[in-house]
Short mmCIF file of C-alpha atoms and ligand atoms in Angstrom, two decimals:
data_model
loop_
_atom_site.label_atom_id
_atom_site.label_comp_id
_atom_site.label_asym_id
_atom_site.label_seq_id
_atom_site.Cartn_x
_atom_site.Cartn_y
_atom_site.Cartn_z
CA UNK D 20 26.86 7.30 8.25
CA UNK D 21 28.41 7.90 11.68
CA UNK D 22 24.96 8.67 13.05
CA UNK D 23 23.63 5.54 11.40
CA UNK D 24 26.35 3.34 12.93
CA UNK D 25 25.66 4.65 16.41
CA UNK D 26 21.89 4.15 15.88
CA UNK D 27 22.64 0.51 14.97
CA UNK D 28 24.73 0.10 18.14
CA UNK D 29 21.90 1.54 20.25
CA UNK D 30 19.37 -0.68 18.56
CA UNK D 31 21.45 -3.80 19.19
CA UNK D 32 21.68 -2.85 22.85
CA UNK D 33 17.90 -2.41 23.03
CA UNK D 34 17.43 -5.73 21.23
CA UNK D 35 19.65 -7.49 23.81
CA UNK D 36 17.68 -5.84 26.64
CA UNK D 37 14.45 -7.52 25.57
CA UNK D 38 14.19 -10.64 27.76
CA UNK D 39 14.34 -14.00 26.00
CA UNK D 40 10.87 -15.39 25.49
CA UNK D 41 9.41 -11.90 24.99
CA UNK D 42 8.53 -11.26 21.36
CA UNK D 43 10.51 -8.50 19.68
CA UNK D 44 8.34 -5.75 18.20
CA UNK D 45 8.85 -2.34 16.67
CA UNK D 46 8.07 0.73 18.78
CA UNK D 47 7.12 3.10 16.00
CA UNK D 48 5.01 6.28 16.03
CA UNK D 49 3.07 5.72 12.81
CA UNK D 50 1.60 2.69 11.08
CA UNK D 51 -0.51 1.99 8.03
CA UNK D 52 -1.51 -1.50 9.04
CA UNK D 53 -5.20 -2.19 9.43
CA UNK D 54 -5.01 -4.80 12.13
CA UNK D 55 -5.81 -3.18 15.43
CA UNK D 56 -4.41 -5.03 18.44
CA UNK D 57 -4.71 -4.39 22.11
CA UNK D 58 -1.97 -2.15 23.49
CA UNK D 59 1.16 -4.16 24.19
CA UNK D 60 2.87 -3.41 27.47
CA UNK D 61 6.30 -4.93 26.71
CA UNK D 62 8.88 -2.42 25.43
CA UNK D 63 9.48 -2.56 21.70
CA UNK D 64 12.60 -1.85 19.68
CA UNK D 65 13.19 1.88 19.62
CA UNK D 66 13.77 2.64 15.96
CA UNK D 67 13.48 6.42 16.17
CA UNK D 68 17.13 6.75 15.03
CA UNK D 69 16.31 5.24 11.63
CA UNK D 70 14.22 7.91 9.98
CA UNK D 71 16.72 9.82 7.83
CA UNK D 72 17.81 9.96 4.22
CA UNK D 73 21.57 9.36 4.49
CA UNK D 74 22.53 10.42 0.97
CA UNK D 75 21.22 11.12 -2.51
CA UNK D 76 23.62 10.55 -5.40
CA UNK D 77 22.16 12.49 -8.33
CA UNK D 78 24.71 11.09 -10.79
CA UNK D 79 24.11 7.43 -10.01
CA UNK D 80 20.41 8.14 -9.20
CA UNK D 81 20.67 6.20 -5.98
CA UNK D 82 19.61 7.08 -2.44
CA UNK D 83 20.83 5.54 0.80
CA UNK D 84 17.93 5.67 3.23
CA UNK D 85 17.22 4.46 6.76
CA UNK D 86 14.47 1.88 7.04
CA UNK D 87 11.89 3.89 8.99
CA UNK D 88 12.12 6.99 6.80
CA UNK D 89 8.69 8.07 5.63
CA UNK D 90 8.08 8.55 1.92
CA UNK D 91 7.13 12.13 2.73
CA UNK D 92 10.67 12.81 3.98
CA UNK D 93 12.21 10.71 1.23
CA UNK D 94 10.42 12.63 -1.52
CA UNK D 95 11.34 15.94 0.15
CA UNK D 96 14.98 14.87 -0.02
CA UNK D 97 14.98 13.69 -3.65
CA UNK D 98 12.70 16.20 -5.46
CA UNK D 99 15.22 19.09 -5.09
CA UNK D 100 17.57 16.95 -7.22
CA UNK D 101 14.81 16.42 -9.81
CA UNK D 102 14.51 12.78 -8.72
CA UNK D 103 11.98 10.50 -7.05
CA UNK D 104 11.88 6.86 -5.94
CA UNK D 105 10.66 4.61 -8.76
CA UNK D 106 7.45 3.93 -6.80
CA UNK D 107 6.08 6.29 -4.12
CA UNK D 108 3.17 4.76 -2.15
CA UNK D 109 0.36 7.28 -1.78
CA UNK D 110 0.22 7.66 1.99
CA UNK D 111 2.79 10.07 3.39
CA UNK D 112 3.75 8.14 6.52
CA UNK D 113 4.35 4.81 4.81
CA UNK D 114 8.02 4.13 5.42
CA UNK D 115 10.49 2.70 2.97
CA UNK D 116 11.02 -0.40 5.14
CA UNK D 117 7.26 -0.82 5.63
CA UNK D 118 6.59 -0.60 1.90
CA UNK D 119 9.33 -3.10 1.09
CA UNK D 120 8.33 -5.68 3.70
CA UNK D 121 4.57 -4.95 3.33
CA UNK D 122 4.27 -4.40 -0.43
CA UNK D 123 3.45 -0.82 -1.26
CA UNK D 124 2.13 0.03 -4.71
CA UNK D 125 1.41 3.10 -6.86
CA UNK D 126 0.62 4.22 -10.36
CA UNK D 127 4.22 3.80 -11.56
CA UNK D 128 4.04 0.07 -10.65
CA UNK D 129 2.97 -0.80 -14.20
CA UNK D 130 6.50 0.17 -15.29
CA UNK D 131 8.55 -0.33 -12.14
CA UNK D 132 6.86 -3.10 -10.17
CA UNK D 133 6.50 -2.77 -6.39
CA UNK D 134 8.80 -0.67 -4.15
CA UNK D 135 11.03 -3.63 -3.29
CA UNK D 136 11.96 -4.01 -6.96
CA UNK D 137 14.04 -0.82 -6.91
CA UNK D 138 16.06 -1.88 -3.87
CA UNK D 139 19.75 -2.53 -4.53
CA UNK D 140 20.76 -3.59 -1.03
CA UNK D 141 19.26 -3.85 2.44
CA UNK D 142 20.86 -3.83 5.85
CA UNK D 143 18.73 -6.09 8.03
CA UNK D 144 18.60 -6.79 11.76
CA UNK D 145 17.64 -10.44 11.76
CA UNK D 146 15.67 -12.30 14.41
CA UNK D 147 18.90 -13.76 15.72
CA UNK D 148 20.23 -10.27 16.44
CA UNK D 149 22.75 -10.15 13.58
CA UNK D 150 23.02 -7.20 11.23
CA UNK D 151 23.53 -8.43 7.66
CA UNK D 152 23.64 -6.72 4.29
CA UNK D 153 21.49 -8.56 1.75
CA UNK D 154 21.76 -7.97 -2.00
CA UNK D 155 20.30 -9.84 -4.98
CA UNK D 156 23.56 -11.73 -5.47
CA UNK D 157 25.41 -12.13 -2.18
CA UNK D 158 25.22 -14.90 0.44
CA UNK D 159 22.02 -13.36 1.87
CA UNK D 160 20.23 -13.28 -1.49
CA UNK D 161 17.51 -15.68 -0.32
CA UNK D 162 16.70 -13.31 2.54
CA UNK D 163 16.71 -10.39 0.10
CA UNK D 164 14.13 -12.11 -2.10
CA UNK D 165 11.97 -13.41 0.77
CA UNK D 166 11.87 -10.07 2.58
CA UNK D 167 8.94 -8.58 0.61
CA UNK D 168 5.70 -9.74 2.26
CA UNK D 169 7.50 -10.99 5.39
CA UNK D 170 6.11 -8.08 7.51
CA UNK D 171 9.06 -7.84 9.83
CA UNK D 172 8.99 -11.54 10.74
CA UNK D 173 12.40 -12.36 9.27
CA UNK D 174 14.07 -9.15 10.39
CA UNK D 175 13.87 -5.36 10.23
CA UNK D 176 15.53 -3.40 7.50
CA UNK D 177 17.62 -0.55 8.90
CA UNK D 178 19.07 0.93 5.72
CA UNK D 179 18.24 0.49 2.05
CA UNK D 180 19.93 1.58 -1.14
CA UNK D 181 17.29 2.35 -3.76
CA UNK D 182 17.18 3.49 -7.37
CA UNK D 183 15.66 6.86 -8.27
CA UNK D 184 14.16 8.21 -11.48
CA UNK D 185 14.21 11.72 -12.96
CA UNK D 186 11.05 13.83 -12.76
CA UNK D 187 9.69 16.91 -14.51
CA UNK D 188 7.86 19.73 -12.68
CA UNK D 189 4.33 18.63 -13.66
CA UNK D 190 2.24 15.56 -14.28
CA UNK D 191 -0.41 15.94 -16.99
CA UNK D 192 -3.45 13.71 -16.44
CA UNK D 193 -6.00 12.09 -18.70
CA UNK D 194 -8.98 10.62 -16.86
CA UNK D 195 -10.40 8.17 -19.39
CA UNK D 196 -13.93 6.91 -18.91
CA UNK D 197 -15.05 3.37 -19.86
CA UNK D 198 -18.55 2.04 -19.72
CA UNK D 199 -17.53 -1.42 -18.49
CA UNK D 200 -14.73 -3.14 -16.61
CA UNK D 201 -14.09 -5.35 -19.64
CA UNK D 202 -13.39 -2.36 -21.92
CA UNK D 203 -11.15 -0.92 -19.23
CA UNK D 204 -9.22 -4.17 -18.69
CA UNK D 205 -8.67 -4.55 -22.42
CA UNK D 206 -7.17 -1.05 -22.67
CA UNK D 207 -4.74 -1.29 -19.74
CA UNK D 208 -1.67 -2.71 -21.48
CA UNK D 209 -1.83 -0.33 -24.41
CA UNK D 210 -2.58 2.82 -22.41
CA UNK D 211 -0.13 1.90 -19.65
CA UNK D 212 2.67 1.66 -22.21
CA UNK D 213 1.97 5.24 -23.36
CA UNK D 214 2.07 6.83 -19.88
CA UNK D 215 4.50 7.29 -16.98
CA UNK D 216 1.71 6.53 -14.50
CA UNK D 217 -1.55 4.61 -14.64
CA UNK D 218 -4.20 3.94 -12.03
CA UNK D 219 -7.99 3.84 -12.01
CA UNK D 220 -11.18 4.51 -10.08
CA UNK D 221 -14.42 2.56 -10.26
CA UNK D 222 -17.63 4.35 -9.33
CA UNK D 223 -19.95 1.61 -10.63
CA UNK D 224 -20.23 -1.26 -13.11
CA UNK D 225 -20.71 1.17 -16.01
CA UNK D 226 -18.51 3.98 -14.72
CA UNK D 227 -14.86 2.99 -14.71
CA UNK D 228 -11.93 5.38 -15.18
CA UNK D 229 -8.27 4.93 -15.92
CA UNK D 230 -6.06 7.89 -15.12
CA UNK D 231 -2.95 8.22 -17.27
CA UNK D 232 -0.17 10.51 -16.04
CA UNK D 233 2.71 11.87 -18.09
CA UNK D 234 5.54 14.08 -16.88
CA UNK D 235 5.38 17.57 -18.39
CA UNK D 236 7.82 20.51 -18.45
CA UNK D 237 5.15 23.18 -18.58
CA UNK D 238 1.52 23.67 -17.62
CA UNK D 239 -1.01 26.35 -18.48
CA UNK D 240 -3.18 25.76 -15.44
CA UNK D 241 -2.44 23.64 -12.40
CA UNK D 242 -5.07 22.19 -10.07
CA UNK D 243 -4.83 22.05 -6.31
CA UNK D 244 -6.76 19.44 -4.32
CA UNK D 245 -5.42 20.35 -0.90
CA UNK D 246 -8.06 23.08 -0.41
CA UNK D 247 -11.81 22.90 -1.05
CA UNK D 248 -11.60 20.73 -4.17
CA UNK D 249 -11.36 16.97 -3.81
CA UNK D 250 -9.22 14.90 -6.14
CA UNK D 251 -11.32 11.76 -6.53
CA UNK D 252 -14.41 13.81 -7.30
CA UNK D 253 -12.55 15.75 -9.98
CA UNK D 254 -12.18 12.53 -11.97
CA UNK D 255 -15.91 12.50 -12.72
CA UNK D 256 -15.86 16.16 -13.76
CA UNK D 257 -12.77 16.18 -15.96
CA UNK D 258 -12.67 13.15 -18.17
CA UNK D 259 -12.53 12.11 -21.76
CA UNK D 260 -14.39 9.02 -22.96
CA UNK D 261 -12.21 6.18 -24.20
CA UNK D 262 -13.63 6.69 -27.69
CA UNK D 263 -12.44 10.30 -27.90
CA UNK D 264 -9.03 9.85 -26.30
CA UNK D 265 -6.28 11.08 -28.66
CA UNK D 266 -2.59 10.40 -27.89
CA UNK D 267 -1.74 14.06 -28.60
CA UNK D 268 -4.96 15.51 -27.17
CA UNK D 269 -4.91 18.01 -24.29
CA UNK D 270 -4.79 16.62 -20.74
CA UNK D 271 -7.95 16.72 -18.68
CA UNK D 272 -6.01 18.00 -15.63
CA UNK D 273 -2.48 18.94 -14.52
CA UNK D 274 -0.82 18.77 -11.09
CA UNK D 275 2.65 19.64 -9.87
CA UNK D 276 4.68 16.47 -9.49
CA UNK D 277 4.73 16.97 -5.72
CA UNK D 278 0.92 17.26 -5.58
CA UNK D 279 0.49 14.33 -7.95
CA UNK D 280 2.50 12.09 -5.62
CA UNK D 281 0.30 13.03 -2.65
CA UNK D 282 -3.04 13.40 -4.50
CA UNK D 283 -4.53 10.45 -2.61
CA UNK D 284 -3.17 11.35 0.84
CA UNK D 285 -5.20 14.55 1.42
CA UNK D 286 -8.50 12.66 1.57
CA UNK D 287 -7.08 9.16 2.22
CA UNK D 288 -8.36 8.31 -1.24
CA UNK D 289 -12.07 9.01 -0.45
CA UNK D 290 -12.11 7.70 3.13
CA UNK D 291 -12.02 11.22 4.68
CA UNK D 292 -15.76 11.46 3.97
CA UNK D 293 -16.40 9.30 7.05
CA UNK D 294 -15.16 12.23 9.18
CA UNK D 295 -17.23 14.87 7.38
CA UNK D 296 -14.11 16.41 5.79
CA UNK D 297 -15.79 16.44 2.38
CA UNK D 298 -18.64 18.62 3.62
CA UNK D 299 -17.72 22.15 2.37
CA UNK D 300 -18.27 23.82 5.75
CA UNK D 301 -16.31 21.28 7.76
CA UNK D 302 -13.64 21.22 5.07
CA UNK D 303 -13.16 24.96 5.35
CA UNK D 304 -12.75 24.70 9.13
CA UNK D 305 -10.56 21.57 9.06
CA UNK D 306 -6.89 22.72 9.29
CA UNK D 307 -4.97 22.10 6.07
CA UNK D 308 -2.16 20.48 8.06
CA UNK D 309 -4.65 17.89 9.36
CA UNK D 310 -5.91 16.82 5.94
CA UNK D 311 -3.62 13.81 5.97
CA UNK D 312 -4.03 10.05 5.94
CA UNK D 313 -2.18 9.56 9.25
CA UNK D 314 -4.61 11.92 11.02
CA UNK D 315 -7.64 9.99 9.68
CA UNK D 316 -6.03 6.67 10.58
CA UNK D 317 -5.51 7.86 14.15
CA UNK D 318 -9.20 8.81 14.28
CA UNK D 319 -10.14 5.30 13.11
CA UNK D 320 -7.87 3.74 15.75
CA UNK D 321 -9.50 5.91 18.42
CA UNK D 322 -12.98 4.91 17.21
CA UNK D 323 -11.98 1.24 17.37
CA UNK D 324 -10.63 1.68 20.89
CA UNK D 325 -13.70 3.53 22.19
CA UNK D 326 -16.13 1.51 20.03
CA UNK D 327 -18.00 4.76 19.29
CA UNK D 328 -19.44 3.87 15.86
CA UNK D 329 -20.36 0.37 17.04
CA UNK D 330 -22.24 1.82 20.04
CA UNK D 331 -24.07 4.37 17.90
CA UNK D 332 -25.12 1.57 15.50
CA UNK D 333 -26.42 -0.45 18.46
CA UNK D 334 -28.38 2.50 19.85
CA UNK D 335 -29.94 3.14 16.48
CA UNK D 336 -30.81 -0.54 16.08
CA UNK D 337 -28.61 -0.89 12.99
CA UNK D 338 -26.85 -4.19 12.24
CA UNK D 339 -23.19 -4.37 13.22
CA UNK D 340 -20.77 -3.65 10.40
CA UNK D 341 -17.89 -5.63 8.97
CA UNK D 342 -14.67 -3.86 7.98
CA UNK D 343 -13.84 -4.66 4.39
CA UNK D 344 -10.42 -3.08 3.99
CA UNK D 345 -8.26 -4.94 1.54
CA UNK D 346 -6.01 -4.72 -1.49
CA UNK D 347 -5.95 -7.70 -3.84
CA UNK D 348 -4.21 -8.41 -7.13
CA UNK D 349 -5.88 -10.26 -9.99
CA UNK D 350 -4.56 -10.95 -13.50
CA UNK D 351 -5.80 -8.18 -15.79
CA UNK D 352 -8.06 -10.50 -17.81
CA UNK D 353 -9.85 -11.55 -14.61
CA UNK D 354 -10.53 -7.98 -13.49
CA UNK D 355 -14.07 -7.89 -14.97
CA UNK D 356 -14.93 -11.14 -13.14
CA UNK D 357 -13.60 -9.79 -9.87
CA UNK D 358 -15.45 -6.49 -10.19
CA UNK D 359 -18.71 -8.28 -11.12
CA UNK D 360 -18.35 -10.36 -7.98
CA UNK D 361 -17.45 -7.28 -5.95
CA UNK D 362 -20.43 -5.17 -7.08
CA UNK D 363 -22.77 -8.11 -6.48
CA UNK D 364 -21.51 -9.36 -3.11
CA UNK D 365 -19.86 -6.35 -1.44
CA UNK D 366 -21.28 -3.32 -3.20
CA UNK D 367 -18.89 -0.61 -1.96
CA UNK D 368 -17.77 2.31 -4.10
CA UNK D 369 -15.46 3.87 -5.15
CA UNK D 370 -12.81 1.21 -5.71
CA UNK D 371 -9.19 1.90 -6.61
CA UNK D 372 -7.40 0.11 -9.48
CA UNK D 373 -3.65 0.01 -9.99
CA UNK D 374 -2.10 -2.03 -12.80
CA UNK D 375 1.29 -3.56 -12.03
CA UNK D 376 3.90 -5.85 -13.48
CA UNK D 377 6.44 -7.62 -11.29
CA UNK D 378 9.96 -7.56 -12.66
CA UNK D 379 11.29 -10.59 -10.80
CA UNK D 380 10.17 -13.53 -8.65
CA UNK D 381 9.57 -12.86 -4.95
CA UNK D 382 8.66 -16.15 -3.28
CA UNK D 383 6.38 -14.87 -0.49
CA UNK D 384 4.22 -12.98 -2.98
CA UNK D 385 4.49 -15.01 -6.15
CA UNK D 386 3.32 -12.73 -8.96
CA UNK D 387 4.39 -13.92 -12.41
CA UNK D 388 7.10 -11.56 -13.71
CA UNK D 389 6.02 -9.59 -16.80
CA UNK D 390 2.35 -10.52 -16.46
CA UNK D 391 -0.10 -7.63 -15.96
CA UNK D 392 -2.08 -7.75 -12.74
CA UNK D 393 -4.46 -5.14 -11.39
CA UNK D 394 -4.45 -4.20 -7.73
CA UNK D 395 -8.00 -3.60 -6.53
CA UNK D 396 -8.24 -1.56 -3.30
CA UNK D 397 -11.40 -1.06 -1.23
CA UNK D 398 -11.62 0.41 2.21
CA UNK D 399 -14.92 0.65 4.04
CA UNK D 400 -17.57 -1.26 5.96
CA UNK D 401 -20.69 -3.24 5.03
CA UNK D 402 -23.55 -4.46 7.27
CA UNK D 403 -22.93 -7.93 8.67
CA UNK D 404 -25.26 -10.61 7.33
CA UNK D 405 -27.57 -12.14 9.93
CA UNK D 406 -26.73 -15.80 10.52
CA UNK D 407 -23.30 -15.45 8.86
CA UNK D 408 -19.83 -15.15 10.34
CA UNK D 409 -18.85 -11.55 11.22
CA UNK D 410 -16.08 -11.84 8.60
CA UNK D 411 -18.36 -13.33 5.94
CA UNK D 412 -17.57 -10.80 3.18
CA UNK D 413 -13.82 -10.94 3.79
CA UNK D 414 -13.92 -14.72 3.46
CA UNK D 415 -15.89 -14.44 0.21
CA UNK D 416 -13.22 -12.11 -1.14
CA UNK D 417 -10.40 -14.48 -0.18
CA UNK D 418 -12.16 -17.33 -1.96
CA UNK D 419 -12.84 -15.31 -5.09
CA UNK D 420 -9.27 -14.00 -5.28
CA UNK D 421 -7.92 -17.56 -5.05
CA UNK D 422 -10.41 -18.74 -7.70
CA UNK D 423 -9.23 -16.00 -10.07
CA UNK D 424 -5.55 -16.88 -9.58
CA UNK D 425 -4.93 -13.68 -7.65
CA UNK D 426 -3.17 -12.69 -4.41
CA UNK D 427 -4.17 -10.76 -1.34
CA UNK D 428 -2.02 -8.25 0.57
CA UNK D 429 -1.60 -8.93 4.26
CA UNK D 430 -1.71 -5.42 5.78
CA UNK D 431 -5.28 -5.93 6.97
CA UNK D 432 -7.29 -8.88 8.27
CA UNK D 433 -6.94 -12.39 6.80
CA UNK D 434 -8.82 -15.60 7.53
CA UNK D 435 -6.94 -18.34 5.67
CA UNK D 436 -6.39 -21.77 7.14
CA UNK D 437 -2.74 -22.46 7.87
CA UNK D 438 -2.56 -24.91 4.95
CA UNK D 439 -4.02 -22.50 2.40
CA UNK D 440 -1.92 -19.65 3.72
CA UNK D 441 1.38 -21.44 3.31
CA UNK D 442 0.36 -22.68 -0.11
CA UNK D 443 -0.29 -19.11 -1.28
CA UNK D 444 2.71 -17.51 0.42
CA UNK D 445 5.41 -20.18 -0.06
CA UNK D 446 5.67 -21.73 3.38
CA UNK D 447 8.63 -23.91 2.39
CA UNK D 448 10.90 -20.98 1.56
CA UNK D 449 9.62 -19.02 4.55
CA UNK D 450 10.26 -21.78 7.10
CA UNK D 451 13.76 -22.41 5.72
CA UNK D 452 14.66 -18.73 6.11
CA UNK D 453 12.97 -18.48 9.49
CA UNK D 454 15.18 -21.36 10.67
CA UNK D 455 18.27 -19.63 9.31
CA UNK D 456 17.64 -16.03 10.39
CA UNK D 457 15.37 -16.38 13.41
CA UNK D 458 16.05 -19.85 14.86
CA UNK D 459 14.85 -18.93 18.36
CA UNK D 460 11.62 -17.40 17.02
CA UNK D 461 12.21 -14.01 18.61
CA UNK D 462 10.07 -12.47 15.90
CA UNK D 463 6.48 -13.49 15.29
CA UNK D 464 5.56 -16.07 12.69
CA UNK D 465 3.99 -14.60 9.53
CA UNK D 466 0.77 -16.63 9.86
CA UNK D 467 0.38 -15.77 13.55
CA UNK D 468 1.00 -12.11 12.85
CA UNK D 469 -1.16 -11.59 9.79
CA UNK D 470 -3.99 -14.11 10.27
CA UNK D 471 -4.17 -14.68 13.99
CA UNK D 472 -3.58 -10.96 14.62
CA UNK D 473 -0.86 -11.43 17.24
C1 FAD J 514 -6.48 1.73 4.07
C2 FAD J 514 -5.13 1.35 3.54
C3 FAD J 514 -4.81 1.67 2.25
C4 FAD J 514 -3.57 1.32 1.77
N1 FAD J 514 -3.27 1.73 0.54
C5 FAD J 514 -2.06 1.57 0.10
C6 FAD J 514 -1.71 2.09 -1.14
O1 FAD J 514 -2.54 2.63 -1.84
N2 FAD J 514 -0.45 1.98 -1.56
C7 FAD J 514 0.47 1.38 -0.78
O2 FAD J 514 1.61 1.34 -1.17
N3 FAD J 514 0.15 0.78 0.36
C8 FAD J 514 -1.07 0.90 0.83
N4 FAD J 514 -1.39 0.37 2.03
C9 FAD J 514 -0.51 -0.62 2.67
C10 FAD J 514 0.80 -0.14 3.24
O3 FAD J 514 1.72 0.14 2.22
C11 FAD J 514 1.40 -1.27 4.06
O4 FAD J 514 0.56 -1.52 5.16
C12 FAD J 514 2.82 -0.94 4.55
O5 FAD J 514 3.41 -2.08 5.10
C13 FAD J 514 2.75 0.16 5.57
O6 FAD J 514 4.04 0.62 5.86
P1 FAD J 514 4.38 1.40 7.21
O7 FAD J 514 5.70 1.99 6.97
O8 FAD J 514 3.29 2.32 7.60
O9 FAD J 514 4.57 0.20 8.18
P2 FAD J 514 3.83 -0.21 9.52
O10 FAD J 514 2.37 -0.08 9.34
O11 FAD J 514 4.47 0.47 10.66
O12 FAD J 514 4.26 -1.73 9.55
C14 FAD J 514 3.83 -2.62 8.58
C15 FAD J 514 4.48 -3.97 8.84
O13 FAD J 514 5.82 -3.89 8.39
C16 FAD J 514 6.71 -4.15 9.47
N5 FAD J 514 7.79 -3.18 9.29
C17 FAD J 514 7.72 -1.84 9.39
N6 FAD J 514 8.91 -1.29 9.15
C18 FAD J 514 9.74 -2.30 8.87
C19 FAD J 514 11.11 -2.38 8.52
N7 FAD J 514 11.89 -1.32 8.43
N8 FAD J 514 11.63 -3.62 8.30
C20 FAD J 514 10.88 -4.73 8.38
N9 FAD J 514 9.59 -4.71 8.73
C21 FAD J 514 9.03 -3.51 8.96
C22 FAD J 514 5.94 -3.98 10.75
O14 FAD J 514 6.42 -4.84 11.75
C23 FAD J 514 4.53 -4.37 10.31
O15 FAD J 514 4.35 -5.75 10.35
C24 FAD J 514 -2.63 0.63 2.55
C25 FAD J 514 -2.95 0.30 3.86
C26 FAD J 514 -4.19 0.68 4.33
C27 FAD J 514 -4.52 0.33 5.74
#
């Protein structure tokens, strides 16, 4: 804690050094946002002193963690105690603070909600330069509840106390195949209740999988998808059809708990194929230490900066492409409608599914507590439509999500009008807290940051 206190002192000094009128921003080495901005010259807040796990209490199953600690480091600190955070987002460099303010999600979210729902207290540097401790029932409770989905526009969390859960050495998997999204949606509540983890992968309208995961003490054979084999492809090879699934039947695959947590990171779900990493020859030559989501993301950022893919498309006379990189949540019963729309209008595959249930009300991302939603994640590009706006498909998605009573995450691009935006993300609560915790607007406004890309 001594180190933490001196890091806070240093941070406050660097905050005070940023001239008034200059927006305060984080200077951070990694990011999992998908909004690429021009390089900003002004110095940001140096938060390099906030990347440690301060303590793990195995009795109370609580960890005290600095806000910029990556989940990779957090898991490395808790697994030796036989514990893990209740929800571990799949990408190794997502930080605890980033997942809480930017809504991470994973296959344990059906039981445990989103990462912010296992937070017991948060130390926050507010826009006004104060450091406060917010809990669900102290004088800063409104800030605590509005923090998720505020994307660092109400303050930065420097330290968080979070709950942990016990693990076993292995996770046994059942990839269950459905021949329609409707069948899959109808099975989610029942199958989710029988498993520790549940997520899904859609390869087409008639090829939909749910993957159930259960902790296991022993395993006869354990798979490894960090070498030549590729996790998402294994789903199509090792499945049981919904009809033949038996609660006590053998699993279709088994991973160590560590490898289960990072199963999607090695190939950034399936997005590594854009770099050739799924070609067996390139895969063999590609260093194991570089099969990581942060490496691929850096390559994408470089491509955006140099405009390489866009130039190649132009030379080859291909239409320009639109990034369609989004995660949305729809109520489980609307999942078939959303996927019908998606196959028809967007046509990308695979698509990731992750059922979730919020445990409480969080005003800036108002999911109904206890109701089952399904997160649908898709990350790729489609050709732009001649005569349409360059963001045509993204706008279609926003409209469809609103029509289906869903919500859209804000880590990527967004195109809402100001009015719609504040209706979906509770502008009244946000503006009240902005006034209280950032009266001089040192931090960006949420709409400006997430829609106007500032
Ligand atoms: C292709 C893609 C796929 C994704 N898939 C998943 C997924 O499957 N599961 C999942 O959980 N998430 C996923 N995400 C989203 C990711 O969880 C969020 O973008 C998250 O906010 C990233 O956290 P980070 O630590 O990398 O934060 P950054 O990218 O560095 O920052 C995200 C935002 O949070 C703010 N911020 C960062 N740290 C703090 C802090 N300590 N306090 C307050 N504000 C802070 C930053 O200012 C910024 O606005 C995906 C994102 C992409 C691009």
